[in-house]
Amino acid sequence: MPNFVVIDRIAIGSVATDFQPSAFKAALAEFISTLIFVFAGQGSTMAYNKLTSNAPTSPAGLVAVALAHAFGLFVAVATSANISGGHCNPAVTFGAFLGGNITLLRGVLYWIAQLLGSTVACLLLKFATHYMTVSIFTLSSGVSAWNAFVFEIVMTFALVYTVYATAIDPKRGDVGVVAPLAIGFVLGANILAGGAFEGAALNPAVAFGPALVSWNWHHHWVYWAGPLIGGGLAGVLYEFTFISRTHEPVPVLEY
């Protein structure tokens, strides 16, 4: 009977192996790709606010923002996939770590790059728009923090599950070719599902940059706890159920 203990694959890593020049190149790719993604996604929201004089989001506005995020993530993942694995999201990195597909030290390096990429994107947007307000993620009327927490868990689970199925699974075959597109599509679909309720971040870095630049941390924990739990569950479930390669060495995630 095969051994299905995923925990065997989790690795801390070492400075000697995880802080090589290639690791910093991968972190730089994560920084740039996250910047590209957040600039497009957050920029679409700010553009909508300018065109409508900060009117409430309409159905057409929600579709436009969802498409901008889907296209932005598609490009961000595609352009960094061969260098860093194209995470662009701390929840994806966390799910990959729990599945044994990236070391803890490399994951921390990615997290720093992703948070910096989001922050710089928001600062650039604020300057380029002549100091317009950078939109933070907020809860809609009648939606509690716990409602939003569940939304973020479920939606990020779907996102990271898609990453595993199309990009990480060694049996992915030709599906890997469309991985960036599938990842962008599932993000856009979930923004359509949850955007009207709580903004649908699915990504702690996406929420962190606007919160830091605007210095508004109200309900910010939701956009960290929900995605990390959802992403972690997806990583463990997919690795445990569908991959189960516990006797192989822990690789650096590349696809």
XYZ file of C-alpha atoms in Angstrom:
255
model
C 0.000 0.000 0.000
C 1.449 3.438 -0.936
C 2.381 5.915 1.730
C 0.068 8.954 1.556
C 1.633 11.070 4.329
C 2.059 14.478 2.714
C 3.844 15.885 5.761
C 6.915 13.837 4.800
C 7.464 16.131 1.821
C 7.425 19.422 3.723
C 10.905 20.923 3.892
C 12.369 23.992 5.586
C 15.201 24.325 3.092
C 18.618 25.870 3.707
C 20.401 29.124 3.041
C 22.909 27.308 0.829
C 20.244 25.981 -1.529
C 17.422 28.503 -1.256
C 19.388 31.742 -1.353
C 21.253 31.042 -4.572
C 21.189 33.609 -7.430
C 18.471 31.544 -9.120
C 16.273 31.962 -6.031
C 16.594 35.739 -6.148
C 15.862 35.695 -9.874
C 12.702 33.725 -9.096
C 11.768 36.228 -6.376
C 12.316 39.085 -8.820
C 10.004 37.344 -11.292
C 7.375 37.048 -8.543
C 7.781 40.745 -7.747
C 7.345 41.798 -11.376
C 4.467 39.433 -12.141
C 2.579 40.430 -8.989
C 3.134 44.096 -9.836
C 1.738 43.515 -13.344
C -1.294 41.696 -11.958
C -2.123 44.165 -9.185
C -1.551 47.197 -11.407
C -4.070 45.867 -13.947
C -6.604 44.650 -11.391
C -6.473 47.581 -8.990
C -6.151 49.981 -11.914
C -9.389 48.684 -13.440
C -11.200 49.364 -10.177
C -9.805 52.888 -9.958
C -10.667 53.524 -13.614
C -14.254 52.462 -12.951
C -14.420 54.805 -9.972
C -13.162 57.691 -12.104
C -15.584 57.019 -14.960
C -18.568 56.774 -12.607
C -17.520 59.433 -10.068
C -17.237 56.758 -7.361
C -20.719 55.372 -7.964
C -21.564 51.930 -6.537
C -20.328 49.069 -8.683
C -22.830 48.076 -11.373
C -23.166 44.576 -12.873
C -21.269 45.768 -15.949
C -18.561 47.250 -13.731
C -18.178 43.962 -11.870
C -17.776 42.084 -15.152
C -15.167 44.577 -16.351
C -13.164 44.308 -13.123
C -13.382 40.490 -13.182
C -12.093 40.403 -16.759
C -9.242 42.785 -15.957
C -8.145 40.580 -13.049
C -8.503 37.399 -15.143
C -6.460 38.830 -18.025
C -3.882 40.323 -15.661
C -3.358 37.061 -13.801
C -3.179 35.103 -17.045
C -0.326 37.308 -18.252
C 1.402 37.419 -14.844
C 1.411 33.627 -14.500
C 2.435 33.025 -18.108
C 5.376 35.426 -17.956
C 6.850 34.066 -14.726
C 5.943 30.372 -14.909
C 9.292 29.255 -16.319
C 11.271 31.304 -13.796
C 9.444 31.101 -10.457
C 6.444 28.889 -11.110
C 4.149 31.882 -11.532
C 2.596 31.962 -8.062
C 1.768 35.704 -7.821
C -0.112 34.887 -4.625
C 0.981 33.998 -1.055
C -1.922 31.532 -0.835
C -0.600 29.620 -3.863
C 2.882 29.599 -2.353
C 1.486 28.382 0.979
C -0.487 25.608 -0.722
C 2.623 24.574 -2.663
C 4.628 24.506 0.578
C 2.113 22.320 2.419
C 2.081 19.969 -0.567
C 5.869 19.701 -0.448
C 6.451 21.508 -3.724
C 8.494 24.429 -2.402
C 10.650 24.877 0.681
C 9.722 27.208 3.519
C 12.687 29.531 2.939
C 11.965 29.828 -0.777
C 8.315 30.413 0.085
C 9.174 33.265 2.466
C 11.304 34.825 -0.273
C 8.330 34.614 -2.633
C 5.999 36.149 -0.026
C 8.273 39.157 0.430
C 8.486 39.657 -3.333
C 4.721 39.331 -3.788
C 3.890 41.812 -1.026
C 6.446 44.287 -2.366
C 5.097 43.880 -5.902
C 1.562 44.649 -4.770
C 2.678 47.653 -2.724
C 4.758 49.159 -5.532
C 1.881 48.644 -7.997
C -0.463 50.577 -5.705
C 2.062 53.364 -5.168
C 2.565 53.684 -8.926
C -1.198 53.795 -9.467
C -1.630 56.451 -6.814
C 1.011 58.622 -8.449
C -0.118 57.972 -12.041
C -3.762 58.829 -11.218
C -2.769 62.075 -9.486
C -3.338 60.656 -6.012
C -6.696 59.004 -6.461
C -7.806 56.790 -3.599
C -6.524 53.224 -3.893
C -9.502 50.947 -3.350
C -9.244 48.571 -0.404
C -11.202 45.353 -0.053
C -14.306 45.911 2.033
C -17.446 44.027 3.042
C -20.766 44.936 1.470
C -23.749 45.919 3.568
C -25.242 42.906 5.335
C -22.100 40.785 4.896
C -20.279 39.852 8.101
C -16.575 39.177 8.453
C -17.349 35.490 8.903
C -19.437 35.435 5.720
C -16.476 36.943 3.861
C -14.101 34.507 5.579
C -16.041 31.542 4.171
C -16.176 33.167 0.730
C -12.400 33.606 0.716
C -11.752 30.020 1.859
C -13.967 28.466 -0.815
C -12.868 30.714 -3.672
C -9.160 30.425 -2.906
C -9.536 26.660 -2.563
C -10.864 26.630 -6.141
C -7.981 28.800 -7.330
C -5.193 26.748 -5.733
C -6.880 23.465 -6.690
C -6.797 24.691 -10.296
C -3.110 25.592 -9.960
C -2.354 22.086 -8.718
C -4.446 20.354 -11.387
C -3.131 22.323 -14.343
C 0.393 23.357 -13.331
C 1.845 21.301 -10.463
C 0.505 17.785 -11.043
C 3.231 15.827 -12.886
C 0.465 13.957 -14.739
C -0.998 17.172 -16.159
C 0.208 16.423 -19.697
C -1.040 18.849 -22.328
C -3.278 20.562 -19.758
C -0.187 22.406 -18.520
C -0.170 24.448 -21.726
C -3.425 26.156 -20.738
C -2.565 26.483 -17.037
C -2.205 30.300 -17.026
C -5.509 30.647 -18.874
C -7.322 28.261 -16.530
C -5.900 30.036 -13.466
C -6.978 33.422 -14.818
C -10.445 32.112 -15.664
C -11.097 30.648 -12.220
C -10.074 33.936 -10.626
C -12.399 35.921 -12.900
C -15.273 33.519 -12.261
C -14.855 33.784 -8.508
C -14.728 37.581 -8.629
C -18.089 37.434 -10.386
C -19.335 35.167 -7.588
C -17.932 36.988 -4.563
C -17.041 40.473 -5.707
C -20.421 41.975 -4.880
C -20.254 40.590 -1.341
C -16.702 41.179 -0.126
C -14.510 42.160 -3.043
C -13.108 38.664 -3.723
C -9.366 39.024 -3.142
C -8.332 35.328 -3.133
C -4.841 36.671 -2.579
C -3.340 38.256 0.571
C -0.878 40.306 -1.498
C -3.691 41.842 -3.546
C -5.345 43.024 -0.322
C -2.095 44.019 1.403
C -0.864 46.617 -1.112
C -4.040 48.757 -1.097
C -4.400 48.446 2.691
C -0.827 49.596 3.251
C -0.965 52.502 0.789
C -4.360 53.648 2.122
C -3.458 52.685 5.688
C -6.852 51.075 6.226
C -6.730 47.639 7.855
C -10.430 47.189 8.594
C -11.323 43.483 8.321
C -7.924 42.913 6.724
C -7.486 39.613 8.575
C -10.249 38.099 6.437
C -8.147 38.508 3.303
C -5.218 36.695 4.890
C -6.849 33.960 6.943
C -9.409 32.908 4.337
C -7.026 32.572 1.368
C -4.292 30.866 3.393
C -6.722 28.296 4.801
C -8.354 27.710 1.408
C -5.029 27.502 -0.399
C -3.513 25.243 2.245
C -6.484 22.865 2.159
C -6.331 22.656 -1.634
C -2.601 21.943 -1.600
C -2.824 19.185 0.993
C -5.944 17.613 -0.526
C -4.624 17.519 -4.071
C -1.171 16.293 -3.094
C -2.558 13.703 -0.676
C -5.305 12.402 -2.973
C -4.069 12.759 -6.525
C -0.252 13.015 -6.503
C 1.107 11.234 -3.422
C 4.796 11.316 -4.379
C 6.126 11.147 -0.827
C 9.341 9.281 -1.622
C 10.597 11.797 -4.187
C 12.917 14.658 -3.200
C 11.235 17.986 -2.582
C 11.705 20.095 -5.760
C 11.601 23.796 -6.372
C 8.272 24.407 -8.052
C 8.697 24.894 -11.786
C 6.167 24.481 -14.562
